[in-house]
PDB file of C-alpha atoms in Angstrom:
ATOM      1  CA  GLN A   1     -15.316 -25.978  24.553  1.00 64.00           C
ATOM      2  CA  GLN A   2     -15.145 -22.223  24.822  1.00 76.00           C
ATOM      3  CA  GLN A   3     -12.054 -21.155  26.733  1.00 90.00           C
ATOM      4  CA  VAL A   4     -13.194 -17.558  27.158  1.00 95.00           C
ATOM      5  CA  LYS A   5     -16.703 -16.830  28.385  1.00 96.00           C
ATOM      6  CA  GLN A   6     -18.104 -13.396  27.558  1.00 96.00           C
ATOM      7  CA  SER A   7     -21.148 -11.598  28.918  1.00 97.00           C
ATOM      8  CA  PRO A   8     -23.591 -10.080  28.313  1.00 97.00           C
ATOM      9  CA  GLN A   9     -24.549 -11.182  24.828  1.00 96.00           C
ATOM     10  CA  SER A  10     -25.914  -7.729  24.129  1.00 97.00           C
ATOM     11  CA  LEU A  11     -26.438  -4.455  25.919  1.00 98.00           C
ATOM     12  CA  ILE A  12     -28.115  -1.139  25.304  1.00 98.00           C
ATOM     13  CA  VAL A  13     -26.753   2.046  26.813  1.00 98.00           C
ATOM     14  CA  GLN A  14     -27.752   5.680  26.570  1.00 98.00           C
ATOM     15  CA  LYS A  15     -25.390   8.166  24.994  1.00 98.00           C
ATOM     16  CA  GLY A  16     -22.941   9.318  27.635  1.00 97.00           C
ATOM     17  CA  GLY A  17     -23.373   6.170  29.722  1.00 98.00           C
ATOM     18  CA  ILE A  18     -20.890   3.440  30.596  1.00 98.00           C
ATOM     19  CA  SER A  19     -20.810   0.100  28.776  1.00 97.00           C
ATOM     20  CA  ILE A  20     -19.296  -2.818  30.669  1.00 98.00           C
ATOM     21  CA  ILE A  21     -18.435  -6.168  29.110  1.00 98.00           C
ATOM     22  CA  ASN A  22     -17.051  -9.038  31.164  1.00 98.00           C
ATOM     23  CA  CYS A  23     -14.911 -12.026  30.252  1.00 98.00           C
ATOM     24  CA  ALA A  24     -13.712 -15.004  32.259  1.00 98.00           C
ATOM     25  CA  TYR A  25     -11.143 -17.680  31.508  1.00 96.00           C
ATOM     26  CA  GLU A  26      -9.801 -20.872  33.065  1.00 93.00           C
ATOM     27  CA  ASN A  27      -6.441 -21.410  31.369  1.00 93.00           C
ATOM     28  CA  THR A  28      -3.795 -19.967  33.685  1.00 92.00           C
ATOM     29  CA  ALA A  29      -1.296 -20.063  30.828  1.00 92.00           C
ATOM     30  CA  PHE A  30      -3.082 -17.165  29.138  1.00 94.00           C
ATOM     31  CA  ASP A  31      -0.878 -14.079  29.263  1.00 92.00           C
ATOM     32  CA  TYR A  32      -2.275 -11.720  26.653  1.00 94.00           C
ATOM     33  CA  PHE A  33      -5.817 -10.354  26.600  1.00 96.00           C
ATOM     34  CA  PRO A  34      -6.929  -8.226  23.631  1.00 96.00           C
ATOM     35  CA  TRP A  35     -10.276  -6.689  22.829  1.00 98.00           C
ATOM     36  CA  TYR A  36     -11.545  -6.322  19.287  1.00 98.00           C
ATOM     37  CA  GLN A  37     -14.267  -4.052  17.912  1.00 98.00           C
ATOM     38  CA  GLN A  38     -16.244  -5.192  14.893  1.00 97.00           C
ATOM     39  CA  PHE A  39     -18.737  -3.200  12.841  1.00 97.00           C
ATOM     40  CA  PRO A  40     -21.313  -5.031  10.691  1.00 94.00           C
ATOM     41  CA  GLY A  41     -19.766  -6.524   7.567  1.00 92.00           C
ATOM     42  CA  LYS A  42     -16.218  -5.554   8.580  1.00 95.00           C
ATOM     43  CA  GLY A  43     -13.275  -7.386  10.034  1.00 96.00           C
ATOM     44  CA  PRO A  44     -12.502  -7.053  13.757  1.00 97.00           C
ATOM     45  CA  ALA A  45     -10.154  -4.221  14.682  1.00 97.00           C
ATOM     46  CA  LEU A  46      -7.778  -4.446  17.622  1.00 96.00           C
ATOM     47  CA  LEU A  47      -9.026  -1.980  20.209  1.00 97.00           C
ATOM     48  CA  ILE A  48      -6.911  -2.410  23.313  1.00 96.00           C
ATOM     49  CA  ALA A  49      -4.940  -5.187  24.974  1.00 95.00           C
ATOM     50  CA  ILE A  50      -3.482  -5.991  28.385  1.00 95.00           C
ATOM     51  CA  ARG A  51      -0.957  -8.367  29.898  1.00 92.00           C
ATOM     52  CA  PRO A  52      -1.406  -9.763  33.416  1.00 89.00           C
ATOM     53  CA  ASP A  53       1.375  -7.718  34.973  1.00 91.00           C
ATOM     54  CA  VAL A  54      -0.976  -4.713  35.179  1.00 93.00           C
ATOM     55  CA  SER A  55      -4.493  -4.462  36.623  1.00 94.00           C
ATOM     56  CA  GLU A  56      -5.779  -1.699  34.392  1.00 96.00           C
ATOM     57  CA  LYS A  57      -5.051  -0.122  31.030  1.00 96.00           C
ATOM     58  CA  LYS A  58      -6.744   2.943  29.629  1.00 97.00           C
ATOM     59  CA  GLU A  59      -6.796   4.285  26.088  1.00 96.00           C
ATOM     60  CA  GLY A  60      -9.076   7.242  25.620  1.00 96.00           C
ATOM     61  CA  ARG A  61     -12.600   6.238  26.634  1.00 97.00           C
ATOM     62  CA  PHE A  62     -11.749   2.519  26.689  1.00 97.00           C
ATOM     63  CA  THR A  63     -10.410   0.829  29.822  1.00 97.00           C
ATOM     64  CA  ILE A  64      -9.493  -2.795  30.483  1.00 96.00           C
ATOM     65  CA  SER A  65      -9.666  -3.992  34.077  1.00 96.00           C
ATOM     66  CA  PHE A  66      -7.857  -7.236  34.846  1.00 96.00           C
ATOM     67  CA  ASN A  67      -8.268  -9.468  37.906  1.00 95.00           C
ATOM     68  CA  LYS A  68      -5.668 -12.228  37.724  1.00 93.00           C
ATOM     69  CA  SER A  69      -6.781 -14.051  40.865  1.00 94.00           C
ATOM     70  CA  ALA A  70     -10.387 -14.203  39.685  1.00 96.00           C
ATOM     71  CA  LYS A  71      -9.324 -14.953  36.106  1.00 96.00           C
ATOM     72  CA  GLN A  72     -11.576 -12.206  34.836  1.00 97.00           C
ATOM     73  CA  PHE A  73     -11.150  -9.118  32.713  1.00 97.00           C
ATOM     74  CA  SER A  74     -13.542  -6.485  31.517  1.00 98.00           C
ATOM     75  CA  LEU A  75     -13.895  -3.653  29.037  1.00 98.00           C
ATOM     76  CA  HIS A  76     -15.386  -0.349  30.119  1.00 98.00           C
ATOM     77  CA  ILE A  77     -16.502   2.158  27.509  1.00 98.00           C
ATOM     78  CA  MET A  78     -16.887   5.542  29.166  1.00 98.00           C
ATOM     79  CA  ASP A  79     -19.087   8.309  27.778  1.00 98.00           C
ATOM     80  CA  SER A  80     -20.516   5.882  25.216  1.00 97.00           C
ATOM     81  CA  GLN A  81     -21.264   7.397  21.817  1.00 97.00           C
ATOM     82  CA  PRO A  82     -23.514   6.181  18.963  1.00 97.00           C
ATOM     83  CA  GLY A  83     -20.355   5.504  16.952  1.00 97.00           C
ATOM     84  CA  ASP A  84     -19.353   2.924  19.581  1.00 98.00           C
ATOM     85  CA  SER A  85     -22.296   0.749  18.524  1.00 98.00           C
ATOM     86  CA  ALA A  86     -20.568  -2.450  17.429  1.00 97.00           C
ATOM     87  CA  THR A  87     -19.820  -5.995  18.491  1.00 96.00           C
ATOM     88  CA  TYR A  88     -16.952  -6.373  20.937  1.00 97.00           C
ATOM     89  CA  PHE A  89     -14.921  -9.547  21.341  1.00 97.00           C
ATOM     90  CA  CYS A  90     -12.584 -10.384  24.159  1.00 97.00           C
ATOM     91  CA  ALA A  91      -9.805 -12.863  23.521  1.00 96.00           C
ATOM     92  CA  ALA A  92      -6.943 -14.539  25.326  1.00 95.00           C
ATOM     93  CA  ARG A  93      -3.888 -16.574  24.457  1.00 92.00           C
ATOM     94  CA  PRO A  94      -0.840 -18.161  26.031  1.00 89.00           C
ATOM     95  CA  ASN A  95       2.635 -17.334  24.773  1.00 81.00           C
ATOM     96  CA  ASP A  96       1.879 -18.550  21.257  1.00 83.00           C
ATOM     97  CA  TYR A  97      -0.457 -17.808  18.359  1.00 82.00           C
ATOM     98  CA  LYS A  98      -3.646 -19.475  19.563  1.00 86.00           C
ATOM     99  CA  LEU A  99      -6.127 -16.728  20.314  1.00 91.00           C
ATOM    100  CA  SER A 100      -9.315 -17.955  21.978  1.00 92.00           C
ATOM    101  CA  PHE A 101     -12.243 -15.615  21.421  1.00 94.00           C
ATOM    102  CA  GLY A 102     -15.341 -14.918  23.453  1.00 94.00           C
ATOM    103  CA  ALA A 103     -18.711 -15.143  21.721  1.00 93.00           C
ATOM    104  CA  GLY A 104     -19.053 -11.375  21.421  1.00 95.00           C
ATOM    105  CA  THR A 105     -21.206  -8.605  22.877  1.00 97.00           C
ATOM    106  CA  THR A 106     -23.345  -6.384  20.697  1.00 97.00           C
ATOM    107  CA  VAL A 107     -23.389  -2.861  22.101  1.00 98.00           C
ATOM    108  CA  THR A 108     -26.094  -0.425  21.043  1.00 98.00           C
ATOM    109  CA  VAL A 109     -25.734   3.199  22.103  1.00 98.00           C
ATOM    110  CA  ARG A 110     -29.001   5.121  21.985  1.00 97.00           C
ATOM    111  CA  ALA A 111     -28.804   8.818  21.210  1.00 92.00           C
TER     112      ALA A 111
ATOM    113  CA  SER B   1       2.272   0.740   7.180  1.00 89.00           C
ATOM    114  CA  GLN B   2       0.847  -2.721   6.769  1.00 90.00           C
ATOM    115  CA  THR B   3      -2.333  -3.490   4.840  1.00 94.00           C
ATOM    116  CA  ILE B   4      -4.244  -6.717   4.498  1.00 97.00           C
ATOM    117  CA  HIS B   5      -6.547  -7.428   1.567  1.00 97.00           C
ATOM    118  CA  GLN B   6      -9.149 -10.104   0.994  1.00 98.00           C
ATOM    119  CA  TRP B   7     -11.184 -10.949  -2.056  1.00 96.00           C
ATOM    120  CA  PRO B   8     -13.752 -11.399  -3.078  1.00 97.00           C
ATOM    121  CA  ALA B   9     -15.747  -9.391  -0.541  1.00 97.00           C
ATOM    122  CA  THR B  10     -18.853 -11.499  -1.079  1.00 97.00           C
ATOM    123  CA  LEU B  11     -19.456 -14.803  -2.788  1.00 97.00           C
ATOM    124  CA  VAL B  12     -22.517 -16.951  -3.447  1.00 98.00           C
ATOM    125  CA  GLN B  13     -21.714 -20.488  -4.503  1.00 97.00           C
ATOM    126  CA  PRO B  14     -23.821 -23.627  -5.012  1.00 98.00           C
ATOM    127  CA  VAL B  15     -23.295 -26.752  -2.964  1.00 97.00           C
ATOM    128  CA  GLY B  16     -20.616 -28.950  -4.498  1.00 97.00           C
ATOM    129  CA  SER B  17     -18.776 -26.133  -6.262  1.00 97.00           C
ATOM    130  CA  PRO B  18     -15.093 -25.307  -5.594  1.00 97.00           C
ATOM    131  CA  LEU B  19     -13.883 -22.369  -3.549  1.00 97.00           C
ATOM    132  CA  SER B  20     -10.856 -20.117  -3.603  1.00 98.00           C
ATOM    133  CA  LEU B  21     -10.489 -17.124  -1.287  1.00 98.00           C
ATOM    134  CA  GLU B  22      -7.374 -15.008  -1.377  1.00 98.00           C
ATOM    135  CA  CYS B  23      -5.604 -12.929   1.230  1.00 98.00           C
ATOM    136  CA  THR B  24      -2.549 -10.745   0.724  1.00 98.00           C
ATOM    137  CA  VAL B  25      -0.546  -8.609   3.110  1.00 98.00           C
ATOM    138  CA  GLU B  26       1.464  -5.533   2.169  1.00 96.00           C
ATOM    139  CA  GLY B  27       4.139  -3.647   4.058  1.00 95.00           C
ATOM    140  CA  THR B  28       5.735  -6.518   5.961  1.00 94.00           C
ATOM    141  CA  SER B  29       7.740  -9.624   5.246  1.00 92.00           C
ATOM    142  CA  ASN B  30       7.474 -13.177   6.563  1.00 94.00           C
ATOM    143  CA  PRO B  31       4.242 -12.552   8.485  1.00 96.00           C
ATOM    144  CA  ASN B  32       2.346 -15.241  10.337  1.00 96.00           C
ATOM    145  CA  LEU B  33      -0.973 -15.702   8.528  1.00 97.00           C
ATOM    146  CA  TYR B  34      -4.277 -17.027   9.784  1.00 96.00           C
ATOM    147  CA  TRP B  35      -7.689 -18.029   8.419  1.00 97.00           C
ATOM    148  CA  TYR B  36     -10.677 -17.700  10.740  1.00 96.00           C
ATOM    149  CA  ARG B  37     -14.378 -18.401  10.230  1.00 95.00           C
ATOM    150  CA  GLN B  38     -17.078 -16.448  11.979  1.00 94.00           C
ATOM    151  CA  ALA B  39     -20.564 -17.934  12.085  1.00 84.00           C
ATOM    152  CA  ALA B  40     -23.490 -15.537  12.454  1.00 76.00           C
ATOM    153  CA  GLY B  41     -23.634 -14.093  15.955  1.00 69.00           C
ATOM    154  CA  ARG B  42     -20.681 -16.093  17.176  1.00 74.00           C
ATOM    155  CA  GLY B  43     -17.011 -15.714  17.902  1.00 83.00           C
ATOM    156  CA  LEU B  44     -14.090 -16.482  15.662  1.00 93.00           C
ATOM    157  CA  GLN B  45     -12.819 -19.986  15.035  1.00 92.00           C
ATOM    158  CA  LEU B  46      -9.225 -20.451  13.883  1.00 93.00           C
ATOM    159  CA  LEU B  47      -9.073 -22.693  10.819  1.00 95.00           C
ATOM    160  CA  PHE B  48      -5.469 -22.520   9.581  1.00 96.00           C
ATOM    161  CA  TYR B  49      -2.180 -21.001  10.629  1.00 94.00           C
ATOM    162  CA  SER B  50       1.002 -20.467   8.602  1.00 96.00           C
ATOM    163  CA  VAL B  51       4.480 -19.364   9.670  1.00 94.00           C
ATOM    164  CA  GLY B  52       5.982 -19.422   6.182  1.00 94.00           C
ATOM    165  CA  ILE B  53       5.688 -20.458   2.540  1.00 94.00           C
ATOM    166  CA  GLY B  54       4.282 -23.961   2.266  1.00 92.00           C
ATOM    167  CA  GLN B  55       3.918 -24.314   6.049  1.00 94.00           C
ATOM    168  CA  ILE B  56       0.285 -24.803   7.041  1.00 95.00           C
ATOM    169  CA  SER B  57      -1.190 -25.982  10.327  1.00 93.00           C
ATOM    170  CA  SER B  58      -4.825 -27.051  10.414  1.00 91.00           C
ATOM    171  CA  GLU B  59      -6.682 -26.341  13.619  1.00 87.00           C
ATOM    172  CA  VAL B  60      -9.949 -28.160  12.936  1.00 81.00           C
ATOM    173  CA  PRO B  61     -10.870 -31.056  10.651  1.00 71.00           C
ATOM    174  CA  GLN B  62     -13.105 -29.824   7.871  1.00 80.00           C
ATOM    175  CA  ASN B  63     -13.921 -29.549   4.213  1.00 89.00           C
ATOM    176  CA  LEU B  64     -11.419 -26.738   3.644  1.00 94.00           C
ATOM    177  CA  SER B  65      -7.706 -26.484   2.904  1.00 95.00           C
ATOM    178  CA  ALA B  66      -5.183 -23.661   2.871  1.00 97.00           C
ATOM    179  CA  SER B  67      -2.048 -22.890   0.930  1.00 97.00           C
ATOM    180  CA  ARG B  68       0.667 -20.260   1.056  1.00 97.00           C
ATOM    181  CA  PRO B  69       2.288 -20.038  -2.361  1.00 96.00           C
ATOM    182  CA  GLN B  70       4.067 -16.747  -1.654  1.00 96.00           C
ATOM    183  CA  ASP B  71       5.376 -15.035   1.469  1.00 96.00           C
ATOM    184  CA  ARG B  72       2.463 -12.622   1.760  1.00 96.00           C
ATOM    185  CA  GLN B  73      -0.298 -14.632   0.083  1.00 97.00           C
ATOM    186  CA  PHE B  74      -2.652 -17.024   1.824  1.00 98.00           C
ATOM    187  CA  ILE B  75      -5.378 -18.968   0.026  1.00 98.00           C
ATOM    188  CA  LEU B  76      -8.371 -20.825   1.418  1.00 97.00           C
ATOM    189  CA  SER B  77      -9.820 -23.531  -0.801  1.00 97.00           C
ATOM    190  CA  SER B  78     -12.381 -26.253  -1.055  1.00 96.00           C
ATOM    191  CA  LYS B  79     -12.991 -28.845  -3.733  1.00 96.00           C
ATOM    192  CA  LYS B  80     -16.698 -29.222  -2.942  1.00 96.00           C
ATOM    193  CA  LEU B  81     -18.576 -26.735  -0.808  1.00 96.00           C
ATOM    194  CA  LEU B  82     -21.110 -27.793   1.815  1.00 95.00           C
ATOM    195  CA  LEU B  83     -24.017 -25.735   3.138  1.00 94.00           C
ATOM    196  CA  SER B  84     -22.235 -25.653   6.489  1.00 92.00           C
ATOM    197  CA  ASP B  85     -19.296 -23.810   4.891  1.00 94.00           C
ATOM    198  CA  SER B  86     -21.351 -20.616   4.759  1.00 93.00           C
ATOM    199  CA  GLY B  87     -19.949 -17.861   6.953  1.00 94.00           C
ATOM    200  CA  PHE B  88     -17.714 -14.853   7.208  1.00 96.00           C
ATOM    201  CA  TYR B  89     -14.099 -15.748   6.479  1.00 97.00           C
ATOM    202  CA  LEU B  90     -11.387 -13.595   7.930  1.00 98.00           C
ATOM    203  CA  CYS B  91      -7.691 -13.529   7.208  1.00 98.00           C
ATOM    204  CA  ALA B  92      -5.304 -12.118   9.799  1.00 98.00           C
ATOM    205  CA  TRP B  93      -1.587 -11.498  10.104  1.00 97.00           C
ATOM    206  CA  SER B  94       0.935 -10.969  12.868  1.00 95.00           C
ATOM    207  CA  ARG B  95       4.677 -10.320  13.084  1.00 93.00           C
ATOM    208  CA  GLY B  96       5.165 -13.521  15.024  1.00 87.00           C
ATOM    209  CA  ALA B  97       3.382 -16.099  17.131  1.00 83.00           C
ATOM    210  CA  ASN B  98       2.915 -13.943  20.222  1.00 82.00           C
ATOM    211  CA  TYR B  99       2.331 -10.589  18.565  1.00 89.00           C
ATOM    212  CA  GLU B 100      -0.923  -8.747  17.909  1.00 93.00           C
ATOM    213  CA  GLN B 101      -3.135 -10.166  15.186  1.00 95.00           C
ATOM    214  CA  TYR B 102      -4.657  -7.812  12.637  1.00 96.00           C
ATOM    215  CA  PHE B 103      -7.661  -8.783  10.580  1.00 97.00           C
ATOM    216  CA  GLY B 104      -8.615  -8.181   6.985  1.00 98.00           C
ATOM    217  CA  PRO B 105     -12.029  -6.960   5.792  1.00 97.00           C
ATOM    218  CA  GLY B 106     -13.412 -10.477   5.380  1.00 97.00           C
ATOM    219  CA  THR B 107     -15.279 -12.479   2.742  1.00 97.00           C
ATOM    220  CA  ARG B 108     -18.970 -13.254   3.166  1.00 96.00           C
ATOM    221  CA  LEU B 109     -19.574 -16.748   1.708  1.00 96.00           C
ATOM    222  CA  THR B 110     -23.075 -18.049   1.142  1.00 96.00           C
ATOM    223  CA  VAL B 111     -23.445 -21.613  -0.026  1.00 96.00           C
ATOM    224  CA  THR B 112     -26.850 -22.276  -1.599  1.00 97.00           C
TER     225      THR B 112
END
């Protein structure tokens, strides 16, 4: 039973465009929502994270939007670059160690 | 700064053979340590969790076991590998239960 549902499975965007990845959850005990970026053959790297007391967090070209009432959060990659081509995972956890991961979204940025 | 190492990077093993994957963390003490498995094109599944030496929690029943012989060393083992054990194995660490988790480079295991 997947506790975090991620979509789309893959997306293609032109260089300079916006990539949007969506995640939804059911467990209202979740209070920490990180995003990881993974390149082929490498381990996931923590990209950005948010807690439910804010609706948006921005770090450079990456923004998390959080909708607590809808139990949804999303990652926006602005001005997408070929170097952003990777698989992105959303995750969520309650106030303990158990991270639940989405299935991942493969982003391809075309030059 | 903290660094996490895993080895080997890749491994090809026959069915029925034993397995030992190692993970070490540098630059911190008493970290929480985790073993995850990532199947092709899928998310990460937590296998084991450790809060200290000799303290291991298993998250899913399986053919694998974990041990923590030293504060910053975490080992994933199997006595007899199955084909279904193939995958990308990732070790991670965190300062505590509700802190950020940081992943190592991973080990690609192929069981033939």
